[in-house]
Structure formats: C-alpha cells, structure tokens
Short mmCIF file of C-alpha atoms in Angstrom, two decimals:
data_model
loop_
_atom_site.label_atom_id
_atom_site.label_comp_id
_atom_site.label_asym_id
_atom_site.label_seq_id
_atom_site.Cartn_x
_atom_site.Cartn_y
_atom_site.Cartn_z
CA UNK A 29 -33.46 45.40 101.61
CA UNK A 30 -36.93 43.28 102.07
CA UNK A 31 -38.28 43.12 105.43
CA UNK A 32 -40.17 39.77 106.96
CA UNK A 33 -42.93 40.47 109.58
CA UNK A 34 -45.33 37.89 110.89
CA UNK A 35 -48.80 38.00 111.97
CA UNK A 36 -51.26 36.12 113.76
CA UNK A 37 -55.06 36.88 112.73
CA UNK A 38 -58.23 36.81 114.54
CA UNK A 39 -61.21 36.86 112.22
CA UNK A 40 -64.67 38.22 113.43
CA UNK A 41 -67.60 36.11 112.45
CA UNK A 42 -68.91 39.86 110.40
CA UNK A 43 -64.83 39.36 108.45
CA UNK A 44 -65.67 36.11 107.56
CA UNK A 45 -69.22 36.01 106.43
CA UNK A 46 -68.35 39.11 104.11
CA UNK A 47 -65.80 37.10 102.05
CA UNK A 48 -68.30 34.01 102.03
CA UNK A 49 -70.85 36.89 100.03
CA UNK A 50 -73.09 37.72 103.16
CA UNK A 51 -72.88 41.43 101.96
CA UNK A 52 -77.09 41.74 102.06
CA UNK A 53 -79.77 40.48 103.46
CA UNK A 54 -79.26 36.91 103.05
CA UNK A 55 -79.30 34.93 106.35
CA UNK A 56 -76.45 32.34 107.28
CA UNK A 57 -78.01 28.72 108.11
CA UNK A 58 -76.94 26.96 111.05
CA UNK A 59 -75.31 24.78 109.21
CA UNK A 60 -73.10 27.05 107.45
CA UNK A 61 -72.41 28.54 111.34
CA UNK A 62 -71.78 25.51 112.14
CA UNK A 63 -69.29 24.48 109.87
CA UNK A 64 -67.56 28.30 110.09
CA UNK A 65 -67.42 27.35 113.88
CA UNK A 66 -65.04 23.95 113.32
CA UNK A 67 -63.05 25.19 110.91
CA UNK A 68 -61.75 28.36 113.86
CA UNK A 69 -61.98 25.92 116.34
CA UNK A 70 -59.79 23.65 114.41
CA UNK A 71 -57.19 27.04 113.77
CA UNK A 72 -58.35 28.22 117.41
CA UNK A 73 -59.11 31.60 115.09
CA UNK A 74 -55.37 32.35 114.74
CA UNK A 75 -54.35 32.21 111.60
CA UNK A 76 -50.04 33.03 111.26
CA UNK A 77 -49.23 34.89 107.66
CA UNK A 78 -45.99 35.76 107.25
CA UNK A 79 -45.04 38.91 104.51
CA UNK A 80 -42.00 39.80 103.09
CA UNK A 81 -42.03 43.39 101.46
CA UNK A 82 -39.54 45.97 99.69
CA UNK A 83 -40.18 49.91 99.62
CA UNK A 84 -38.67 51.03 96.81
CA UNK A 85 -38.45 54.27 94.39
CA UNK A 86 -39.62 54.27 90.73
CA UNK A 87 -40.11 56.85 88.20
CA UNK A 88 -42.74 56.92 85.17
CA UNK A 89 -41.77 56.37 81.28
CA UNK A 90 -43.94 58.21 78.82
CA UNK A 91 -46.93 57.88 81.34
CA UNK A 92 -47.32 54.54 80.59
CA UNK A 93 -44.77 52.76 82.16
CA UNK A 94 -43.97 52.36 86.37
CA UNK A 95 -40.41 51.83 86.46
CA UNK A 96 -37.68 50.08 88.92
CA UNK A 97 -34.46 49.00 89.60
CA UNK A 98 -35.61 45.66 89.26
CA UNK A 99 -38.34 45.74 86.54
CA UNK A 100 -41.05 48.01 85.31
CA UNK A 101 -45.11 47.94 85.66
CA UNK A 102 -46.90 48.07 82.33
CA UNK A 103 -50.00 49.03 83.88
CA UNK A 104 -52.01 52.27 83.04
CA UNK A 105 -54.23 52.09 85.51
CA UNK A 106 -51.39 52.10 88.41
CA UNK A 107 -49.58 54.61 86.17
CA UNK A 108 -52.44 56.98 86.69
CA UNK A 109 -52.65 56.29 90.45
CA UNK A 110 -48.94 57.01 90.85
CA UNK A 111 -49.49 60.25 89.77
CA UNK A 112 -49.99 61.25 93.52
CA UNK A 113 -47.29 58.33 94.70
CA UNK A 114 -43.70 59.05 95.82
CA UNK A 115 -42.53 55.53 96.59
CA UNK A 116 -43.64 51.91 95.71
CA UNK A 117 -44.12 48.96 98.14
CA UNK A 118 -43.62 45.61 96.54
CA UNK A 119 -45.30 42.74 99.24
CA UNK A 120 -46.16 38.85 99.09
CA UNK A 121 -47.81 37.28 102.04
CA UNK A 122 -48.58 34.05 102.74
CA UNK A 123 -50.88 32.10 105.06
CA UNK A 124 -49.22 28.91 105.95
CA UNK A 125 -50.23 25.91 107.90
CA UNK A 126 -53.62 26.31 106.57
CA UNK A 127 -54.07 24.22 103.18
CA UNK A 128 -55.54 21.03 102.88
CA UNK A 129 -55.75 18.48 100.27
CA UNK A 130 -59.17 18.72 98.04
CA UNK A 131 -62.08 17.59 100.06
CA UNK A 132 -64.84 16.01 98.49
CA UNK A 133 -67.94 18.43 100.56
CA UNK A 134 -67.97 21.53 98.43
CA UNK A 135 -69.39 23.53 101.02
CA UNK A 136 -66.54 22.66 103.94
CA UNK A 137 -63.67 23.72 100.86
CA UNK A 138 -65.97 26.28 100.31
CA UNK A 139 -65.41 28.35 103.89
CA UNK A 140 -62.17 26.91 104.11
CA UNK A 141 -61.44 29.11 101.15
CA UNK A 142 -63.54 31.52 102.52
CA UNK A 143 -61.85 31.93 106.21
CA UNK A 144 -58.52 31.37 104.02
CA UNK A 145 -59.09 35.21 102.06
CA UNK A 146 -60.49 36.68 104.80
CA UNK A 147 -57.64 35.62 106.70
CA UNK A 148 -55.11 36.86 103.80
CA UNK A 149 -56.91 39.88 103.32
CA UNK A 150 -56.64 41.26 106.47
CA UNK A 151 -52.93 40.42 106.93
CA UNK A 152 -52.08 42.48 103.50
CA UNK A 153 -54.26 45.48 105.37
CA UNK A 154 -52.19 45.11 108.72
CA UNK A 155 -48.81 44.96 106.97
CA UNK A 156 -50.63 48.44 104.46
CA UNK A 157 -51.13 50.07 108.18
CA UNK A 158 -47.82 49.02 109.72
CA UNK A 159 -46.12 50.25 106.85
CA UNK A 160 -48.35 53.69 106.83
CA UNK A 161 -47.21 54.13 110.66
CA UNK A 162 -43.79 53.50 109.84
CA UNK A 163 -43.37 55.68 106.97
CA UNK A 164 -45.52 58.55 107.63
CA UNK A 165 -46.90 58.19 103.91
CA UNK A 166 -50.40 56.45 102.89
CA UNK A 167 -50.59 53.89 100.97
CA UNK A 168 -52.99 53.07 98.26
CA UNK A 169 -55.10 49.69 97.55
CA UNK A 170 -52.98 46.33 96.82
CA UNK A 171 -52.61 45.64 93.62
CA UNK A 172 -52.30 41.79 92.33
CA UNK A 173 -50.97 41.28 88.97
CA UNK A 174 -53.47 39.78 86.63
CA UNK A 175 -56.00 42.06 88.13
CA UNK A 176 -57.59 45.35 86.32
CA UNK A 177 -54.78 46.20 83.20
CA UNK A 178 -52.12 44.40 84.91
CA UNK A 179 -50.69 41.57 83.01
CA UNK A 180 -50.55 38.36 85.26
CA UNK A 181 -46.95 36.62 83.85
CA UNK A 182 -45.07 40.46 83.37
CA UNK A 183 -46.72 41.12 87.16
CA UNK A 184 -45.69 38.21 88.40
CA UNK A 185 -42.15 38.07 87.30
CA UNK A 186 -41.63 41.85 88.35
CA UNK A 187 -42.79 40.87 91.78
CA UNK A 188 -41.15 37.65 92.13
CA UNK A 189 -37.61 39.38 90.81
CA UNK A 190 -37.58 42.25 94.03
CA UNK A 191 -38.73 39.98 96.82
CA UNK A 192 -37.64 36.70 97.33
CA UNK A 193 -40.71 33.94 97.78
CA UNK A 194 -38.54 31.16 99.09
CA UNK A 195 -37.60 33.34 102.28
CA UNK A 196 -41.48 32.62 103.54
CA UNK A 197 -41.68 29.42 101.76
CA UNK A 198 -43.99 30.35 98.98
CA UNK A 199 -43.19 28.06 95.94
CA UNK A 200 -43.83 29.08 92.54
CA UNK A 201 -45.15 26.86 90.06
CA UNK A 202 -42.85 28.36 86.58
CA UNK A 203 -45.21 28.99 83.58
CA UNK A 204 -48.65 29.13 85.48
CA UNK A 205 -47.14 31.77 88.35
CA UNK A 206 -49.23 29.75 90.73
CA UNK A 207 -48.11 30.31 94.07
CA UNK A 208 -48.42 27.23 96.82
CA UNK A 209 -49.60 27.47 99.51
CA UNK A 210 -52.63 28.16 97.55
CA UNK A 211 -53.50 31.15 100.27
CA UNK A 212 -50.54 33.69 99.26
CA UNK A 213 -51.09 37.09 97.53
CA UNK A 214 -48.53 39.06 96.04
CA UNK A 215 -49.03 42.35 95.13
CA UNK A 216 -47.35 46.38 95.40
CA UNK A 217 -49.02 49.41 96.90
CA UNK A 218 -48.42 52.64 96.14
CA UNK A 219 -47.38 55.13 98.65
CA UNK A 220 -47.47 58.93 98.72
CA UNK A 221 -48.40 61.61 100.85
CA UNK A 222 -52.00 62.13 99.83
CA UNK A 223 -54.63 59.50 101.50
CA UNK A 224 -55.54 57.14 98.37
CA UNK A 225 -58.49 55.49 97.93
CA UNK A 226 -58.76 51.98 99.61
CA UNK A 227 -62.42 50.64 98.32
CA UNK A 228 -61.30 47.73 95.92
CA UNK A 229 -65.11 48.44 94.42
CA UNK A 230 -64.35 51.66 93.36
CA UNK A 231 -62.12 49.66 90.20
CA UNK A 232 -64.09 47.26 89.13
CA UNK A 233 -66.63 47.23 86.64
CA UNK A 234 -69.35 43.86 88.42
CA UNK A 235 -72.12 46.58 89.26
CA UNK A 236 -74.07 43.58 90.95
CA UNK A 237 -71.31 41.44 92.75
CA UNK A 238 -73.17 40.13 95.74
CA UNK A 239 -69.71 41.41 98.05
CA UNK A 240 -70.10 45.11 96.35
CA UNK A 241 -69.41 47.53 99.35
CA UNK A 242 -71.46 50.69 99.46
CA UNK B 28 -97.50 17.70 107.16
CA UNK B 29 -96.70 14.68 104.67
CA UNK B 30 -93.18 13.21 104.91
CA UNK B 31 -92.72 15.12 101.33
CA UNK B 32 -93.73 18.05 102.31
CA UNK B 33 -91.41 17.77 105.63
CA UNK B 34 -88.79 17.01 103.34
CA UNK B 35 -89.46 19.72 101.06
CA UNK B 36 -89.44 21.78 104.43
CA UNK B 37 -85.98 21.33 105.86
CA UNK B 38 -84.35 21.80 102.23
CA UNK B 39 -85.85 25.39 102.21
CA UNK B 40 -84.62 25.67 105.87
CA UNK B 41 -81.71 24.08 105.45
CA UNK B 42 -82.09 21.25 108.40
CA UNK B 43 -79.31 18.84 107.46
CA UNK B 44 -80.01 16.63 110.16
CA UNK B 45 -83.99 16.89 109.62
CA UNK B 46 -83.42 16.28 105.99
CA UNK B 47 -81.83 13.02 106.53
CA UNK B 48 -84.00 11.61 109.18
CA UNK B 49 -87.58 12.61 106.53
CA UNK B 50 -85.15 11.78 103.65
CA UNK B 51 -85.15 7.57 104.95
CA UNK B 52 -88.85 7.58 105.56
CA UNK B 53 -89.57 9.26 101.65
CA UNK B 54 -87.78 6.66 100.36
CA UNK B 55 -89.07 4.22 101.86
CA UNK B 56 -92.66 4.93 101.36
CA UNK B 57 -92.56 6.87 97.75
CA UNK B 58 -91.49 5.87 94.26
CA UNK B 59 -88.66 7.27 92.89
CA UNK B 60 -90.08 9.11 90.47
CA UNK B 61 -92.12 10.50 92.54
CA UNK B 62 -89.76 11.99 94.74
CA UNK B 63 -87.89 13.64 91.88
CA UNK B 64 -90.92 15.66 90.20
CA UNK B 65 -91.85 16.63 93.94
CA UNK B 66 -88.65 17.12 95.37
CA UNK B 67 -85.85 17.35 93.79
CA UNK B 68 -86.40 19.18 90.67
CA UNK B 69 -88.97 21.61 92.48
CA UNK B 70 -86.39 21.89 95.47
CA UNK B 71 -83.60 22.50 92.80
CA UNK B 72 -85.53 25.08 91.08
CA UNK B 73 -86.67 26.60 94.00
CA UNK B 74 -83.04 26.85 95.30
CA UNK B 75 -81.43 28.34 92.40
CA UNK B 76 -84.14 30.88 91.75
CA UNK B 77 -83.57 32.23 96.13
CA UNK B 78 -79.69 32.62 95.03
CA UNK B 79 -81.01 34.48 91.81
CA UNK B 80 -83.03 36.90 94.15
CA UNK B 81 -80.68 37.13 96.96
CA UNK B 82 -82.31 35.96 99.40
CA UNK B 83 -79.67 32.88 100.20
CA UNK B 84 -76.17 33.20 99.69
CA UNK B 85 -73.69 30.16 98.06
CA UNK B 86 -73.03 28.03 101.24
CA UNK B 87 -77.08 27.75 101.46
CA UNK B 88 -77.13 27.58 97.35
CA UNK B 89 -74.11 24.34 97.91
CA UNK B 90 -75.42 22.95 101.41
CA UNK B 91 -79.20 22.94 99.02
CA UNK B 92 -77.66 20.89 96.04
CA UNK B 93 -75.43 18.70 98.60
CA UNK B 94 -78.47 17.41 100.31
CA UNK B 95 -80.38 16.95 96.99
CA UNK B 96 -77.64 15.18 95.44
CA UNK B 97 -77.53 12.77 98.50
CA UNK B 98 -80.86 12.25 98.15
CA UNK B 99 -80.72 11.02 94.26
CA UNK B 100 -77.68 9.02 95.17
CA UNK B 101 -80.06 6.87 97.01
CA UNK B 102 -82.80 6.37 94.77
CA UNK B 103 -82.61 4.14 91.96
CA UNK B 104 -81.10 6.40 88.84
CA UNK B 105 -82.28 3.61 86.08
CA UNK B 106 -86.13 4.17 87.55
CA UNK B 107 -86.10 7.45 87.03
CA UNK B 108 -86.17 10.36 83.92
CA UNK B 109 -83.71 12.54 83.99
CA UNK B 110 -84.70 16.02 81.68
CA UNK B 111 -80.70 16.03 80.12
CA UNK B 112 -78.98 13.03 81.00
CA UNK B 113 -77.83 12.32 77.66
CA UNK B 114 -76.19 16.39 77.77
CA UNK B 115 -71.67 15.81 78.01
CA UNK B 116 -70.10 19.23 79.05
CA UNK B 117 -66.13 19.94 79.44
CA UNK B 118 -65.65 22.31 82.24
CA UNK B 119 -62.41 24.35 82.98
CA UNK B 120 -60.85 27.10 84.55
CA UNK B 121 -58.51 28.10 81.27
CA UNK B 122 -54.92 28.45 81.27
CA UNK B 123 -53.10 30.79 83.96
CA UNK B 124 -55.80 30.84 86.14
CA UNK B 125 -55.87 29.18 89.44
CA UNK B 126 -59.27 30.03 90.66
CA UNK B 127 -61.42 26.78 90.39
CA UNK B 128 -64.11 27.77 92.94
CA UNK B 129 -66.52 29.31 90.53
CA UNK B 130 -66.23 26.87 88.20
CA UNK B 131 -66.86 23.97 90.82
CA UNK B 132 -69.95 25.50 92.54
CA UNK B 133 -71.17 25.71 88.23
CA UNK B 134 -70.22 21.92 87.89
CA UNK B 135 -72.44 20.91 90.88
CA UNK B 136 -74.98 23.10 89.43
CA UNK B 137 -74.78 20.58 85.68
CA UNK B 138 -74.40 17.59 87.54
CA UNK B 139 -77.73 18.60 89.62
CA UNK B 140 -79.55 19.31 86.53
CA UNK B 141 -78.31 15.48 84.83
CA UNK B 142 -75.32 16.78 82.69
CA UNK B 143 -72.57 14.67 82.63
CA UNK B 144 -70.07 16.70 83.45
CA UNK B 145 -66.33 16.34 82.14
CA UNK B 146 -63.86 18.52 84.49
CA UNK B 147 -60.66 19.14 83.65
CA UNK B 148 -59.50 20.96 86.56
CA UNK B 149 -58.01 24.45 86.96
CA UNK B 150 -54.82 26.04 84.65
CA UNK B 151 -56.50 24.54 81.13
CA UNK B 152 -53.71 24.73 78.39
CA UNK B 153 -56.39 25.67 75.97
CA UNK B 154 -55.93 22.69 73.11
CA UNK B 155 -56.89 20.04 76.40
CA UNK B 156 -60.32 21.43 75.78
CA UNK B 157 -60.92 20.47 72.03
CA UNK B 158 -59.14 17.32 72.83
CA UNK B 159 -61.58 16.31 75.59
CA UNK B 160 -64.48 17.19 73.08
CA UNK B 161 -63.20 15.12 70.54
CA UNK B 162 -62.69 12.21 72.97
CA UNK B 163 -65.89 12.63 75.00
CA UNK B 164 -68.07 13.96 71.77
CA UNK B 165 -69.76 16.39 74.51
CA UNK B 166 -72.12 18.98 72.99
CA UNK B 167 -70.65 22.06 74.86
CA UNK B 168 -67.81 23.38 76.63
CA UNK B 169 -67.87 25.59 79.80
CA UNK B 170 -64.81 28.16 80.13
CA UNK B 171 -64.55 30.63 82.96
CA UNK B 172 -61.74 32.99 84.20
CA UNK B 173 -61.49 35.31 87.06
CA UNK B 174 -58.87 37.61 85.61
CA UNK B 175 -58.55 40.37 82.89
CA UNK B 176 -55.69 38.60 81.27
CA UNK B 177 -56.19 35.46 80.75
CA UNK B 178 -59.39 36.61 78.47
CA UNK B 179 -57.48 36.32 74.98
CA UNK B 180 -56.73 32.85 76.34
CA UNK B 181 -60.50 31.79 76.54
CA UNK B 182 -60.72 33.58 72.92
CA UNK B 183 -58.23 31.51 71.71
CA UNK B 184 -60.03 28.19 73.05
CA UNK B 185 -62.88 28.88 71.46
CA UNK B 186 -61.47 29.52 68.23
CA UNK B 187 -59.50 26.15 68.12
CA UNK B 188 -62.68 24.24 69.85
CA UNK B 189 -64.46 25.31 67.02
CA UNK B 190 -62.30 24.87 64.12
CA UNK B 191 -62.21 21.46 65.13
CA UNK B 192 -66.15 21.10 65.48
CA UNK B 193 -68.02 24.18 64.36
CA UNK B 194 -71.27 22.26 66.24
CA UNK B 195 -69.71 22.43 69.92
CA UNK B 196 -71.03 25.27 71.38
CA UNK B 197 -68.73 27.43 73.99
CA UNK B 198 -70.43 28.84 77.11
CA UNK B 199 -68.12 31.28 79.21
CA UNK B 200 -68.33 32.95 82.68
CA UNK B 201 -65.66 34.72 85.50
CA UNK B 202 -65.31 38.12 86.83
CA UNK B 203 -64.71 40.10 83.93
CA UNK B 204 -66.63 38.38 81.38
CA UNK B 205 -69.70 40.52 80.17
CA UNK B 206 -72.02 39.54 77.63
CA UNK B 207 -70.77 41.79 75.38
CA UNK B 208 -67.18 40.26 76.19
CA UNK B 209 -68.89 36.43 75.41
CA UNK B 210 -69.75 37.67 71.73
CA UNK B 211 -66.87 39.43 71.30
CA UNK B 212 -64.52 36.53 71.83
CA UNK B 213 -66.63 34.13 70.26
CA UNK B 214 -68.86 32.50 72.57
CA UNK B 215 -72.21 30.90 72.27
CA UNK B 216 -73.61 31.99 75.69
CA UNK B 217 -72.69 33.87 78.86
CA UNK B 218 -73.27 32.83 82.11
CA UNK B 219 -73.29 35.40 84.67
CA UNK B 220 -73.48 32.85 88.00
CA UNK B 221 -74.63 29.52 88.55
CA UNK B 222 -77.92 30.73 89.35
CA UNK B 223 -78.58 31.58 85.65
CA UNK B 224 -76.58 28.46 84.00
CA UNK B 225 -78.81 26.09 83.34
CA UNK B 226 -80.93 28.72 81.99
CA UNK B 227 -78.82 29.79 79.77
CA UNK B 228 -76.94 26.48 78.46
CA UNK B 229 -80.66 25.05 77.39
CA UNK B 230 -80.93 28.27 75.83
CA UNK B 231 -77.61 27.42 73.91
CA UNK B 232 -78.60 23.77 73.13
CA UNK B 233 -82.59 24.59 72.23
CA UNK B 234 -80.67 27.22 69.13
CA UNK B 235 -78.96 24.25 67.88
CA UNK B 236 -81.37 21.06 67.89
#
C-alpha cells in the first residue's frame, strides 16, 4: 500500500545558492540577493511538497534486470547497486502551489527554478531519512528515470504503474512523461542494510560541473 | 570617471539601479555606435569570459546580458553594425526532454551576440527542426538535452536536418553530451556552456563560408 506524507520546507540561503551553481568562489550580487529575498518572502520560505511512496520487494533477472510485481528496471547501473539492497522504495513528490506561468526576466524564472529544486531536493532527502528511521534499513541515492542507464519512457511507466500520481495531483502529460506541476520528481531508492553512497557526483561523468561536490 | 566608463562600471558590479540612472545620460550624450564598440560588445565579452573563469556564476552571467540587452533596446538598431545580424539559428530542447533552462540562458547568449534566434520551445519532435530550417532558411540549428536517453533522439535530428540540407550545420550541448558524443552522433560543433557558444558556433560558420 503507498503512503502520502507532507512536508513543509525551509531553505537556507547556503541550500539555495548551491542549486543556483554558487559551489566556488563566485560571489552572489545584490541583486541576485535581492531577488532570492522576494521570491521566500513571497513563499514566506515554506515551501509544502507532498510524496506518495511504495516499499516494495524485487528480485534480479540474469543481473540485468530489477524486477517487481508491478514492472521491472532495465537499468545496469541500479542492478549493480542492488547488489547490497534488500527492498526497493518507489517515491514521486511534488511541490505544489509554487509554479508560475513563463515570465519574461530570465533571471527571476531563473531562481524561481532554482528555489523550486532546492526546495524538491530536500523534500526527496527528508522523505529518504523518514523512511531510513522507519525501517531501520539505509537507503541509497534517488534515482530518476532518464538519468545515468535508465531509460526515461520504460522508467517512467514503471513508476507511474506502482504509485498513483493523481493522489497528489501530479498530472502526466502521455507520450512526453512530463509531469505538471513542473517541480515534481519521481524516482526509487534502494534500501538495504549496508549505508549506500548518497553523493549524486560520485555517478556522473561532468568532471567540471560548476555544482560538483568535493 | 566618464559616464562610459561609469557605465562600464556598474555592469562589472552588477548595479542595476546605477546602470540605469548612467545608462540615460550615455545615451543621451554618445552615438550609438559608440556605445556598442565601448560598451556593449566589450561588456558582453568581458561577461562571458568571468563565467568562463568562474569568477561569476549564471544569475550575474543573465542579470549582465539583461542589462545589456536593455541598453540596445534603446538605442537605435538601424544606426548601428551588428558583427552577425544576418546569422538565423533554430534552438530546441529535443523530444522527451523538459528541461528548457539551459537552452534559454544559450538563446539570450545568440540574441546578445545579433543572431536571430528561432526557438521552438522544449519537447522538440525531432522533424519540427528541419521544418523550421526549411521555413526560416537559418544556417544552423542548436540541439541540447539534459538526459542520457534522449541522445539517439538528437542523433536522429541531425540525420534528418541534414538529409534535407547537407549545408545546415548542427551544434549540440546538455549534460551528457561530450565532444566525443557531438561527432559521434553527427554534429558540427559542441558547446559545452554558454560561455563557450559563440565561440564555438563562429567556429562552425567560419569552416563553411
């Protein structure tokens, strides 16, 4: 059975300049504080996510397969992480009553988004630790289909078919996958007994990315 | 300090308010012209080259080109020479892929540097970009994508871009697109960020004149 859990997220200035690509030395302008400054004024720095999310069991086909009751994960980069799993969590969350329609100044839709996947991001990590505290078992980094091996549409559907978006009003566009509001993420973890790694660095390949963490 | 060089000034500082105030008195007192070879194409440069090195990040790279772009919307465009102007690009984010913010920050970048810039938007079915060439007879097409998958979708682009017109050259960027990856799939050119763009599209378009 999928579980819903809301949250309400406070973002530190040091959250949201990170996922704007302050990761170095470069300096914010006042302007750019400024504008970071009326957009959590505007939210009053609560953001509400909601997440639904199913723990389920899978086993492995031929090592290259990650297989369900409701669908399988042709993925063999997760296949090789699950080596260490015992159980699979299957998650979308969404941040709602945040979109807005396309604004003209770059720069304004440009924190939005930014304060948007900050905002997202650290709701999937709060529902990871909930889950971790719940279960007694760690759980590894989110994946999102269409990310490292795993194919977007086959990710998508596999997700889509074990939790149910319309339950946290997430609508999905059919073909594209494209979820609305624009701020949702859907992805599984894996969960097992063993602490996993949690760097998302440590699986991609963009040596110079200017939000690389050490 | 000269109006221009206050001017010049609160770009590199980023003074919006400043900007506008030394903005009014440049234009009133200097030819256009003028204020584009010591303004706006040095402050462009100058911007583009402090992203390249790190030392600004993109809200200073975007608040830069917003100001400069405000300030060429109020001189007079016919009065002035514009380096590319007669340059048509199709921009899009191709097919399954949502993630249009890359690929806007790059279109700012071209319509900076002159380019008139066709955008078709996000989620590209991949034969709407050979049909906007053929409509807009633009010299090069921009592709990016921010995911592994939709790759063999920008591939495929290309290959029906150019069967149409084997002169249109393809540049590509996103996360997982290496320059190895461009020339693999097809591509004329890689760009890496929008720091390096320009660079590399006049690369690109010097090959084939």
């Amino acid at each position: 059975m999928a579980s819903v859990i809301d949250f309400t997220i406070s973002l530190d200035i040091s959250d949201i300049l990170r996922s704007l690509g302050y990761a170095n030395a470069e300096k914010s302008s006042h302007e750019t504080m400024h504008k970071i400054e009326e957009i959590e004024n505007e939210f009053s720095n609560r953001f509400q996510c909601r997440s639904i999310y199913r723990i389920v069991d899978f086993s492995l086909k031929n090592n290259i397969e990650l297989l369900t009751k409701t669908g399988c994960i042709e993925s063999p980069k997760i296949v090789s992480l699950s080596q260490k799993a015992k159980r699979l969590l299957i998650g979308l969350v969404t941040l709602y009553n945040f979109d807005k329609t396309e604004c003209d100044d770059l720069l304004y839709g440009y924190i939005l988004h930014g304060i948007g996947t900050a905002a997202i991001g650290k709701a999937v990590d709060l529902l990871l630790n909930r889950v971790e505290l719940e279960t007694g078992l760690h759980t590894s980094l989110p994946f999102s289909p269409g990310y490292c091996d795993w194919d977007m549409t086959s990710g998508q559907e596999f997700i889509l078919d074990s939790v149910d978006p319309s339950v946290i009003n997430v609508n999905v566009v059919p073909q594209s996958f494209i979820m609305l509001p624009v701020h949702t993420i859907s992805f599984v973890s894996l969960m097992g007994t063993e602490e996993m790694d949690r760097n998302p660095c440590h699986f991609c390949n963009m040596k110079k990315c200017h939000t690389r963490r050490r | 300090m000269s109006h221009l060089q206050e001017l010049m000034q609160s770009l590199r500082t980023f003074e919006k308010e400043n900007f506008k105030n030394c903005m009014s008195l440049v234009i009133k007192n200097h030819e256009p012209q003028e204020i584009i070879d010591q303004i706006f194409t040095p402050g462009l440069d100058e911007t583009r080259n402090r992203y390249y090195q790190g030392e600004i990040a993109i809200p200073e790279l975007l608040l830069s080109m917003q100001l400069l772009m405000d300030l060429l919307s109020h001189l007079d465009i016919k009065q002035v020479g514009r380096k590319r102007g007669d340059n048509k690009i199709v921009l899009g984010v191709i097919e399954g892929d949502p993630h249009d913010l890359g690929k806007n920050i790059i279109k700012r970048m071209y319509e900076c540097y002159g380019f008139q810039v066709y955008d078709l938007g996000k989620n590209v079915f991949i034969n709407n970009f050979a049909e906007k060439v053929r409509e807009t007879k633009s010299d090069i097409v921009g592709i990016s994508t921010m995911m592994s998958t939709t790759v063999s979708k920008v591939s495929q682009a290309i290959e029906l871009i150019k069967r149409e017109n084997s002169s249109v050259n393809v540049i590509v960027g996103g996360a997982f697109i290496t320059a190895a990856v461009a020339e693999d799939i097809g591509a004329d050119g890689y760009a890496e960020s929008a720091a390096v763009v320009i660079e590399e599209t006049d690369k690109i378009l010097s090959k084939t004149k």
